[in-house]
């Protein structure tokens, strides 16, 4: 990763307007990211991307859950597609990296999707809590990262997100000190073509006012894909293994104030 090439994008307005601004500003980079993703599909699966992605898009039934739990995010996807001149299908699938590879039955070896880890430490007498992760996407994505500051005038919440060009977020923190990190566990769980995809769970958590609300959200939604989420705020951290079957809080140590998870 060349950190000097990481851009900062500040977005305000309605969800559609934010997506539109994003798409217009990063059109070339978004189209490049889609090309990289398509080349990975061809390399990993020996299939033509157009046919494989069309098949996946027709089979998935995520959109109804997105509109139920995180309705503004679908509008954001539509704005992003219009602004970049890309198909809604292609922009949408850029949000479904973990979900797509779970569907495809591949470990994402060329993508590097099985090399992420995350950790967190809750507040103590000397320091506020913190969480963090590595994000190893590999194969051509080194210069595709972006920091997005997303502000919605309809709420008092804004968030800072790490994303690849065309993505609406892979990890982040909001102005209520709610933060979230992710690592994939779909290689060892059941996965589904219904429910809320990983990226939309993440963004839903960052729309929460506090840690307790975030925990309720992550436990109440129907998850589409196996994923571990570490959530924190200024006082707390928690680690949650999620799949379409259940959500289980995971504490690797006797000390509940320290959590970690790796795939």
PDB file of C-alpha atoms in Angstrom:
ATOM      1  CA  UNK A   1       0.000   0.000   0.000  1.00  0.00           C
ATOM      2  CA  UNK A   2       1.281   3.445  -0.941  1.00  0.00           C
ATOM      3  CA  UNK A   3      -0.256   5.677   1.732  1.00  0.00           C
ATOM      4  CA  UNK A   4       0.570   8.834  -0.224  1.00  0.00           C
ATOM      5  CA  UNK A   5      -2.018   7.731  -2.799  1.00  0.00           C
ATOM      6  CA  UNK A   6      -4.866   7.341  -0.315  1.00  0.00           C
ATOM      7  CA  UNK A   7      -7.419  10.056  -1.041  1.00  0.00           C
ATOM      8  CA  UNK A   8      -9.858  11.758   1.331  1.00  0.00           C
ATOM      9  CA  UNK A   9     -13.419  12.156   0.101  1.00  0.00           C
ATOM     10  CA  UNK A  10     -15.888  14.256   2.093  1.00  0.00           C
ATOM     11  CA  UNK A  11     -19.551  13.552   1.349  1.00  0.00           C
ATOM     12  CA  UNK A  12     -22.666  15.402   2.480  1.00  0.00           C
ATOM     13  CA  UNK A  13     -26.290  15.421   1.421  1.00  0.00           C
ATOM     14  CA  UNK A  14     -28.900  12.722   0.945  1.00  0.00           C
ATOM     15  CA  UNK A  15     -27.710   9.123   0.445  1.00  0.00           C
ATOM     16  CA  UNK A  16     -28.253   9.370  -3.320  1.00  0.00           C
ATOM     17  CA  UNK A  17     -26.421  12.715  -3.486  1.00  0.00           C
ATOM     18  CA  UNK A  18     -23.460  11.328  -1.564  1.00  0.00           C
ATOM     19  CA  UNK A  19     -23.238   8.363  -3.900  1.00  0.00           C
ATOM     20  CA  UNK A  20     -23.527  10.619  -6.933  1.00  0.00           C
ATOM     21  CA  UNK A  21     -20.663  12.868  -5.772  1.00  0.00           C
ATOM     22  CA  UNK A  22     -18.496   9.843  -5.015  1.00  0.00           C
ATOM     23  CA  UNK A  23     -19.157   8.262  -8.409  1.00  0.00           C
ATOM     24  CA  UNK A  24     -18.447  11.442 -10.367  1.00  0.00           C
ATOM     25  CA  UNK A  25     -15.189  12.212  -8.540  1.00  0.00           C
ATOM     26  CA  UNK A  26     -13.716   8.712  -8.753  1.00  0.00           C
ATOM     27  CA  UNK A  27     -15.160   7.419 -12.033  1.00  0.00           C
ATOM     28  CA  UNK A  28     -11.852   6.259 -13.520  1.00  0.00           C
ATOM     29  CA  UNK A  29     -10.637   4.656 -10.291  1.00  0.00           C
ATOM     30  CA  UNK A  30     -13.954   2.848  -9.753  1.00  0.00           C
ATOM     31  CA  UNK A  31     -13.883   1.425 -13.263  1.00  0.00           C
ATOM     32  CA  UNK A  32     -10.290   0.305 -12.694  1.00  0.00           C
ATOM     33  CA  UNK A  33     -11.276  -1.469  -9.466  1.00  0.00           C
ATOM     34  CA  UNK A  34     -14.086  -3.269 -11.285  1.00  0.00           C
ATOM     35  CA  UNK A  35     -11.611  -4.393 -13.945  1.00  0.00           C
ATOM     36  CA  UNK A  36      -9.243  -5.696 -11.252  1.00  0.00           C
ATOM     37  CA  UNK A  37     -12.083  -7.589  -9.587  1.00  0.00           C
ATOM     38  CA  UNK A  38     -13.157  -9.090 -12.918  1.00  0.00           C
ATOM     39  CA  UNK A  39      -9.604 -10.217 -13.618  1.00  0.00           C
ATOM     40  CA  UNK A  40      -9.515 -11.945 -10.212  1.00  0.00           C
ATOM     41  CA  UNK A  41     -12.725 -13.787 -11.081  1.00  0.00           C
ATOM     42  CA  UNK A  42     -11.223 -14.979 -14.333  1.00  0.00           C
ATOM     43  CA  UNK A  43      -7.999 -16.018 -12.595  1.00  0.00           C
ATOM     44  CA  UNK A  44      -9.619 -17.720  -9.593  1.00  0.00           C
ATOM     45  CA  UNK A  45     -12.600 -19.382 -11.249  1.00  0.00           C
ATOM     46  CA  UNK A  46     -11.622 -19.710 -14.926  1.00  0.00           C
ATOM     47  CA  UNK A  47     -15.012 -18.218 -15.828  1.00  0.00           C
ATOM     48  CA  UNK A  48     -16.097 -15.229 -17.842  1.00  0.00           C
ATOM     49  CA  UNK A  49     -16.869 -12.453 -15.300  1.00  0.00           C
ATOM     50  CA  UNK A  50     -19.920 -11.128 -17.158  1.00  0.00           C
ATOM     51  CA  UNK A  51     -21.736 -14.451 -17.043  1.00  0.00           C
ATOM     52  CA  UNK A  52     -20.660 -15.339 -13.515  1.00  0.00           C
ATOM     53  CA  UNK A  53     -21.619 -11.958 -12.041  1.00  0.00           C
ATOM     54  CA  UNK A  54     -24.956 -11.888 -13.860  1.00  0.00           C
ATOM     55  CA  UNK A  55     -25.745 -15.339 -12.466  1.00  0.00           C
ATOM     56  CA  UNK A  56     -24.873 -14.214  -8.939  1.00  0.00           C
ATOM     57  CA  UNK A  57     -26.832 -10.982  -9.200  1.00  0.00           C
ATOM     58  CA  UNK A  58     -29.931 -12.835 -10.381  1.00  0.00           C
ATOM     59  CA  UNK A  59     -29.708 -15.410  -7.585  1.00  0.00           C
ATOM     60  CA  UNK A  60     -29.063 -13.067  -4.643  1.00  0.00           C
ATOM     61  CA  UNK A  61     -31.966 -11.747  -2.601  1.00  0.00           C
ATOM     62  CA  UNK A  62     -30.080  -9.265  -0.413  1.00  0.00           C
ATOM     63  CA  UNK A  63     -31.770  -6.107  -1.614  1.00  0.00           C
ATOM     64  CA  UNK A  64     -34.988  -6.619   0.357  1.00  0.00           C
ATOM     65  CA  UNK A  65     -32.964  -6.917   3.602  1.00  0.00           C
ATOM     66  CA  UNK A  66     -30.891  -3.849   2.696  1.00  0.00           C
ATOM     67  CA  UNK A  67     -34.061  -1.831   2.168  1.00  0.00           C
ATOM     68  CA  UNK A  68     -35.449  -3.153   5.458  1.00  0.00           C
ATOM     69  CA  UNK A  69     -32.435  -2.556   7.721  1.00  0.00           C
ATOM     70  CA  UNK A  70     -30.358   0.115   5.931  1.00  0.00           C
ATOM     71  CA  UNK A  71     -32.635   1.720   3.304  1.00  0.00           C
ATOM     72  CA  UNK A  72     -30.457   4.748   2.633  1.00  0.00           C
ATOM     73  CA  UNK A  73     -27.561   2.571   1.545  1.00  0.00           C
ATOM     74  CA  UNK A  74     -29.407   1.246  -1.486  1.00  0.00           C
ATOM     75  CA  UNK A  75     -29.983   4.843  -2.577  1.00  0.00           C
ATOM     76  CA  UNK A  76     -26.265   5.446  -2.060  1.00  0.00           C
ATOM     77  CA  UNK A  77     -25.487   2.517  -4.385  1.00  0.00           C
ATOM     78  CA  UNK A  78     -27.839   3.896  -7.038  1.00  0.00           C
ATOM     79  CA  UNK A  79     -26.202   7.334  -6.822  1.00  0.00           C
ATOM     80  CA  UNK A  80     -22.742   5.811  -7.029  1.00  0.00           C
ATOM     81  CA  UNK A  81     -23.709   3.869 -10.145  1.00  0.00           C
ATOM     82  CA  UNK A  82     -25.214   6.931 -11.833  1.00  0.00           C
ATOM     83  CA  UNK A  83     -22.269   9.153 -10.951  1.00  0.00           C
ATOM     84  CA  UNK A  84     -19.657   6.675 -12.195  1.00  0.00           C
ATOM     85  CA  UNK A  85     -21.603   5.549 -15.262  1.00  0.00           C
ATOM     86  CA  UNK A  86     -21.380   1.924 -14.098  1.00  0.00           C
ATOM     87  CA  UNK A  87     -24.104  -0.686 -13.869  1.00  0.00           C
ATOM     88  CA  UNK A  88     -25.932  -0.831 -10.526  1.00  0.00           C
ATOM     89  CA  UNK A  89     -25.103  -4.550 -10.600  1.00  0.00           C
ATOM     90  CA  UNK A  90     -21.371  -3.906 -10.799  1.00  0.00           C
ATOM     91  CA  UNK A  91     -21.375  -1.239  -8.080  1.00  0.00           C
ATOM     92  CA  UNK A  92     -23.518  -3.431  -5.850  1.00  0.00           C
ATOM     93  CA  UNK A  93     -21.224  -6.439  -6.243  1.00  0.00           C
ATOM     94  CA  UNK A  94     -18.260  -4.271  -5.242  1.00  0.00           C
ATOM     95  CA  UNK A  95     -19.924  -4.121  -1.816  1.00  0.00           C
ATOM     96  CA  UNK A  96     -20.220  -7.926  -1.658  1.00  0.00           C
ATOM     97  CA  UNK A  97     -16.638  -9.140  -1.625  1.00  0.00           C
ATOM     98  CA  UNK A  98     -17.033 -11.561   1.294  1.00  0.00           C
ATOM     99  CA  UNK A  99     -20.565 -12.514   0.276  1.00  0.00           C
ATOM    100  CA  UNK A 100     -19.552 -13.191  -3.328  1.00  0.00           C
ATOM    101  CA  UNK A 101     -16.576 -15.386  -2.455  1.00  0.00           C
ATOM    102  CA  UNK A 102     -18.724 -17.287   0.044  1.00  0.00           C
ATOM    103  CA  UNK A 103     -21.233 -17.917  -2.751  1.00  0.00           C
ATOM    104  CA  UNK A 104     -18.505 -18.895  -5.181  1.00  0.00           C
ATOM    105  CA  UNK A 105     -17.048 -21.413  -2.746  1.00  0.00           C
ATOM    106  CA  UNK A 106     -13.548 -20.051  -3.049  1.00  0.00           C
ATOM    107  CA  UNK A 107     -11.207 -18.796  -0.356  1.00  0.00           C
ATOM    108  CA  UNK A 108     -10.435 -15.693  -2.361  1.00  0.00           C
ATOM    109  CA  UNK A 109      -6.815 -16.796  -2.542  1.00  0.00           C
ATOM    110  CA  UNK A 110      -5.917 -14.263  -5.185  1.00  0.00           C
ATOM    111  CA  UNK A 111      -7.770 -11.506  -3.351  1.00  0.00           C
ATOM    112  CA  UNK A 112      -6.095 -12.163  -0.015  1.00  0.00           C
ATOM    113  CA  UNK A 113      -9.469 -12.413   1.721  1.00  0.00           C
ATOM    114  CA  UNK A 114      -8.262 -14.992   4.247  1.00  0.00           C
ATOM    115  CA  UNK A 115      -5.456 -12.935   5.735  1.00  0.00           C
ATOM    116  CA  UNK A 116      -7.270 -10.345   7.882  1.00  0.00           C
ATOM    117  CA  UNK A 117      -7.121 -10.141  11.678  1.00  0.00           C
ATOM    118  CA  UNK A 118      -8.621  -7.734  14.200  1.00  0.00           C
ATOM    119  CA  UNK A 119      -8.181  -6.931  17.881  1.00  0.00           C
ATOM    120  CA  UNK A 120      -9.499  -4.645  20.582  1.00  0.00           C
ATOM    121  CA  UNK A 121      -8.751  -3.496  24.126  1.00  0.00           C
ATOM    122  CA  UNK A 122     -11.402  -1.894  26.328  1.00  0.00           C
ATOM    123  CA  UNK A 123     -10.880   1.264  28.374  1.00  0.00           C
ATOM    124  CA  UNK A 124      -8.630   1.081  31.415  1.00  0.00           C
ATOM    125  CA  UNK A 125      -7.407   3.636  33.940  1.00  0.00           C
ATOM    126  CA  UNK A 126      -4.867   5.115  31.538  1.00  0.00           C
ATOM    127  CA  UNK A 127      -6.294   4.773  28.031  1.00  0.00           C
ATOM    128  CA  UNK A 128      -9.586   4.820  26.143  1.00  0.00           C
ATOM    129  CA  UNK A 129     -10.539   1.639  24.318  1.00  0.00           C
ATOM    130  CA  UNK A 130      -9.279   0.957  20.806  1.00  0.00           C
ATOM    131  CA  UNK A 131      -9.844  -1.549  18.030  1.00  0.00           C
ATOM    132  CA  UNK A 132      -7.937  -2.148  14.801  1.00  0.00           C
ATOM    133  CA  UNK A 133      -7.246  -4.581  12.003  1.00  0.00           C
ATOM    134  CA  UNK A 134      -5.055  -5.308   9.025  1.00  0.00           C
ATOM    135  CA  UNK A 135      -6.704  -5.174   5.606  1.00  0.00           C
ATOM    136  CA  UNK A 136      -4.903  -7.381   3.095  1.00  0.00           C
ATOM    137  CA  UNK A 137      -6.767  -7.268  -0.190  1.00  0.00           C
ATOM    138  CA  UNK A 138      -3.763  -8.042  -2.385  1.00  0.00           C
ATOM    139  CA  UNK A 139      -3.544  -8.347  -6.168  1.00  0.00           C
ATOM    140  CA  UNK A 140      -3.700  -4.876  -7.633  1.00  0.00           C
ATOM    141  CA  UNK A 141      -5.671  -3.151  -4.863  1.00  0.00           C
ATOM    142  CA  UNK A 142      -2.596  -1.547  -3.274  1.00  0.00           C
ATOM    143  CA  UNK A 143      -3.386   1.893  -4.754  1.00  0.00           C
ATOM    144  CA  UNK A 144      -7.176   1.583  -4.542  1.00  0.00           C
ATOM    145  CA  UNK A 145      -7.759   2.745  -0.965  1.00  0.00           C
ATOM    146  CA  UNK A 146      -9.751   5.789   0.055  1.00  0.00           C
ATOM    147  CA  UNK A 147     -10.829   7.465   3.285  1.00  0.00           C
ATOM    148  CA  UNK A 148     -14.450   8.588   3.161  1.00  0.00           C
ATOM    149  CA  UNK A 149     -15.994  11.099   5.545  1.00  0.00           C
ATOM    150  CA  UNK A 150     -19.724  10.548   5.301  1.00  0.00           C
ATOM    151  CA  UNK A 151     -22.157  13.060   6.837  1.00  0.00           C
ATOM    152  CA  UNK A 152     -25.938  12.755   6.671  1.00  0.00           C
ATOM    153  CA  UNK A 153     -27.843  16.002   7.393  1.00  0.00           C
ATOM    154  CA  UNK A 154     -30.887  13.958   8.371  1.00  0.00           C
ATOM    155  CA  UNK A 155     -29.028  12.639  11.439  1.00  0.00           C
ATOM    156  CA  UNK A 156     -26.309  13.903  13.753  1.00  0.00           C
ATOM    157  CA  UNK A 157     -24.001  11.037  12.806  1.00  0.00           C
ATOM    158  CA  UNK A 158     -20.974  11.220  10.552  1.00  0.00           C
ATOM    159  CA  UNK A 159     -18.431   8.490   9.953  1.00  0.00           C
ATOM    160  CA  UNK A 160     -14.899   7.982   8.701  1.00  0.00           C
ATOM    161  CA  UNK A 161     -14.481   4.872   6.569  1.00  0.00           C
ATOM    162  CA  UNK A 162     -11.682   2.994   4.886  1.00  0.00           C
ATOM    163  CA  UNK A 163     -12.807   1.826   1.455  1.00  0.00           C
ATOM    164  CA  UNK A 164     -11.542   0.709  -1.904  1.00  0.00           C
ATOM    165  CA  UNK A 165     -12.643   2.798  -4.903  1.00  0.00           C
ATOM    166  CA  UNK A 166     -16.301   2.019  -5.487  1.00  0.00           C
ATOM    167  CA  UNK A 167     -16.839   0.533  -2.032  1.00  0.00           C
ATOM    168  CA  UNK A 168     -18.959   2.246   0.639  1.00  0.00           C
ATOM    169  CA  UNK A 169     -16.737   1.011   3.454  1.00  0.00           C
ATOM    170  CA  UNK A 170     -14.720  -1.875   4.873  1.00  0.00           C
ATOM    171  CA  UNK A 171     -14.143  -0.596   8.426  1.00  0.00           C
ATOM    172  CA  UNK A 172     -14.687   2.694  10.214  1.00  0.00           C
ATOM    173  CA  UNK A 173     -15.619   4.872  13.169  1.00  0.00           C
ATOM    174  CA  UNK A 174     -18.374   7.425  13.713  1.00  0.00           C
ATOM    175  CA  UNK A 175     -18.582  10.663  15.684  1.00  0.00           C
ATOM    176  CA  UNK A 176     -20.274   8.819  18.572  1.00  0.00           C
ATOM    177  CA  UNK A 177     -17.068   6.798  19.066  1.00  0.00           C
ATOM    178  CA  UNK A 178     -18.683   3.641  17.674  1.00  0.00           C
ATOM    179  CA  UNK A 179     -16.114   1.736  15.613  1.00  0.00           C
ATOM    180  CA  UNK A 180     -16.111  -1.572  13.766  1.00  0.00           C
ATOM    181  CA  UNK A 181     -13.532  -3.956  12.272  1.00  0.00           C
ATOM    182  CA  UNK A 182     -14.169  -7.111  10.272  1.00  0.00           C
ATOM    183  CA  UNK A 183     -12.608 -10.376   9.252  1.00  0.00           C
ATOM    184  CA  UNK A 184     -14.141 -13.084   7.124  1.00  0.00           C
ATOM    185  CA  UNK A 185     -15.202 -16.466   8.546  1.00  0.00           C
ATOM    186  CA  UNK A 186     -17.346 -17.603   5.612  1.00  0.00           C
ATOM    187  CA  UNK A 187     -14.910 -20.462   4.948  1.00  0.00           C
ATOM    188  CA  UNK A 188     -16.170 -22.211   8.120  1.00  0.00           C
ATOM    189  CA  UNK A 189     -19.845 -21.144   8.311  1.00  0.00           C
ATOM    190  CA  UNK A 190     -23.059 -21.564   6.420  1.00  0.00           C
ATOM    191  CA  UNK A 191     -23.787 -18.667   4.071  1.00  0.00           C
ATOM    192  CA  UNK A 192     -26.963 -17.470   2.403  1.00  0.00           C
ATOM    193  CA  UNK A 193     -28.254 -15.579  -0.627  1.00  0.00           C
ATOM    194  CA  UNK A 194     -30.698 -13.758   1.660  1.00  0.00           C
ATOM    195  CA  UNK A 195     -30.120 -11.483   4.620  1.00  0.00           C
ATOM    196  CA  UNK A 196     -27.916  -8.438   5.140  1.00  0.00           C
ATOM    197  CA  UNK A 197     -24.476  -8.533   3.454  1.00  0.00           C
ATOM    198  CA  UNK A 198     -21.318  -7.761   5.415  1.00  0.00           C
ATOM    199  CA  UNK A 199     -20.736  -4.187   4.180  1.00  0.00           C
ATOM    200  CA  UNK A 200     -24.306  -3.209   5.014  1.00  0.00           C
ATOM    201  CA  UNK A 201     -24.033  -4.674   8.518  1.00  0.00           C
ATOM    202  CA  UNK A 202     -20.902  -2.585   8.975  1.00  0.00           C
ATOM    203  CA  UNK A 203     -22.569   0.609   7.811  1.00  0.00           C
ATOM    204  CA  UNK A 204     -25.629  -0.150   9.940  1.00  0.00           C
ATOM    205  CA  UNK A 205     -23.432  -0.377  13.032  1.00  0.00           C
ATOM    206  CA  UNK A 206     -21.879   2.995  12.186  1.00  0.00           C
ATOM    207  CA  UNK A 207     -25.358   4.528  12.144  1.00  0.00           C
ATOM    208  CA  UNK A 208     -25.739   3.627  15.838  1.00  0.00           C
ATOM    209  CA  UNK A 209     -25.500   6.153  18.667  1.00  0.00           C
ATOM    210  CA  UNK A 210     -23.571   3.953  21.108  1.00  0.00           C
ATOM    211  CA  UNK A 211     -22.057   0.539  21.739  1.00  0.00           C
ATOM    212  CA  UNK A 212     -25.229  -0.910  23.250  1.00  0.00           C
ATOM    213  CA  UNK A 213     -27.310   0.083  20.227  1.00  0.00           C
ATOM    214  CA  UNK A 214     -24.662  -1.364  17.907  1.00  0.00           C
ATOM    215  CA  UNK A 215     -24.747  -4.707  19.750  1.00  0.00           C
ATOM    216  CA  UNK A 216     -28.542  -4.834  19.512  1.00  0.00           C
ATOM    217  CA  UNK A 217     -28.313  -4.131  15.776  1.00  0.00           C
ATOM    218  CA  UNK A 218     -25.719  -6.793  15.059  1.00  0.00           C
ATOM    219  CA  UNK A 219     -27.665  -9.378  17.049  1.00  0.00           C
ATOM    220  CA  UNK A 220     -31.043  -8.538  15.528  1.00  0.00           C
ATOM    221  CA  UNK A 221     -30.335  -8.477  11.789  1.00  0.00           C
ATOM    222  CA  UNK A 222     -30.384 -11.590   9.623  1.00  0.00           C
ATOM    223  CA  UNK A 223     -26.787 -12.039   8.437  1.00  0.00           C
ATOM    224  CA  UNK A 224     -26.153 -13.221   4.903  1.00  0.00           C
ATOM    225  CA  UNK A 225     -22.546 -14.318   5.311  1.00  0.00           C
ATOM    226  CA  UNK A 226     -20.194 -15.590   7.972  1.00  0.00           C
ATOM    227  CA  UNK A 227     -18.181 -12.674   9.338  1.00  0.00           C
ATOM    228  CA  UNK A 228     -16.559 -11.669  12.589  1.00  0.00           C
ATOM    229  CA  UNK A 229     -17.106  -8.120  13.808  1.00  0.00           C
ATOM    230  CA  UNK A 230     -15.182  -6.383  16.568  1.00  0.00           C
ATOM    231  CA  UNK A 231     -17.170  -3.393  17.819  1.00  0.00           C
ATOM    232  CA  UNK A 232     -16.010  -0.735  20.232  1.00  0.00           C
ATOM    233  CA  UNK A 233     -16.710   2.670  21.650  1.00  0.00           C
ATOM    234  CA  UNK A 234     -14.664   4.805  24.050  1.00  0.00           C
ATOM    235  CA  UNK A 235     -15.407   2.429  26.950  1.00  0.00           C
ATOM    236  CA  UNK A 236     -16.192  -1.018  25.518  1.00  0.00           C
ATOM    237  CA  UNK A 237     -15.118  -3.672  23.043  1.00  0.00           C
ATOM    238  CA  UNK A 238     -16.873  -6.838  21.926  1.00  0.00           C
ATOM    239  CA  UNK A 239     -16.207  -9.599  19.416  1.00  0.00           C
ATOM    240  CA  UNK A 240     -19.121 -11.178  17.542  1.00  0.00           C
ATOM    241  CA  UNK A 241     -19.027 -14.202  15.251  1.00  0.00           C
ATOM    242  CA  UNK A 242     -22.004 -13.935  12.905  1.00  0.00           C
ATOM    243  CA  UNK A 243     -23.596 -16.272  10.395  1.00  0.00           C
ATOM    244  CA  UNK A 244     -27.084 -16.859   8.956  1.00  0.00           C
ATOM    245  CA  UNK A 245     -27.631 -19.351  11.796  1.00  0.00           C
ATOM    246  CA  UNK A 246     -26.701 -17.326  14.870  1.00  0.00           C
ATOM    247  CA  UNK A 247     -24.623 -14.553  16.441  1.00  0.00           C
ATOM    248  CA  UNK A 248     -22.180 -15.605  19.160  1.00  0.00           C
ATOM    249  CA  UNK A 249     -20.115 -13.263  21.279  1.00  0.00           C
ATOM    250  CA  UNK A 250     -16.538 -14.561  21.376  1.00  0.00           C
ATOM    251  CA  UNK A 251     -14.078 -13.920  24.209  1.00  0.00           C
ATOM    252  CA  UNK A 252     -10.718 -15.619  23.588  1.00  0.00           C
ATOM    253  CA  UNK A 253      -9.358 -14.761  27.045  1.00  0.00           C
ATOM    254  CA  UNK A 254     -10.627 -14.776  30.620  1.00  0.00           C
ATOM    255  CA  UNK A 255     -10.182 -11.014  30.499  1.00  0.00           C
ATOM    256  CA  UNK A 256     -13.289  -9.747  28.604  1.00  0.00           C
ATOM    257  CA  UNK A 257     -11.608  -6.395  28.058  1.00  0.00           C
ATOM    258  CA  UNK A 258      -9.230  -7.874  25.464  1.00  0.00           C
ATOM    259  CA  UNK A 259     -10.469  -9.499  22.281  1.00  0.00           C
ATOM    260  CA  UNK A 260      -8.890 -10.663  19.054  1.00  0.00           C
ATOM    261  CA  UNK A 261      -9.910 -12.708  16.049  1.00  0.00           C
ATOM    262  CA  UNK A 262      -8.239 -14.005  12.915  1.00  0.00           C
ATOM    263  CA  UNK A 263      -9.232 -16.032   9.907  1.00  0.00           C
TER     264      UNK A 263
END
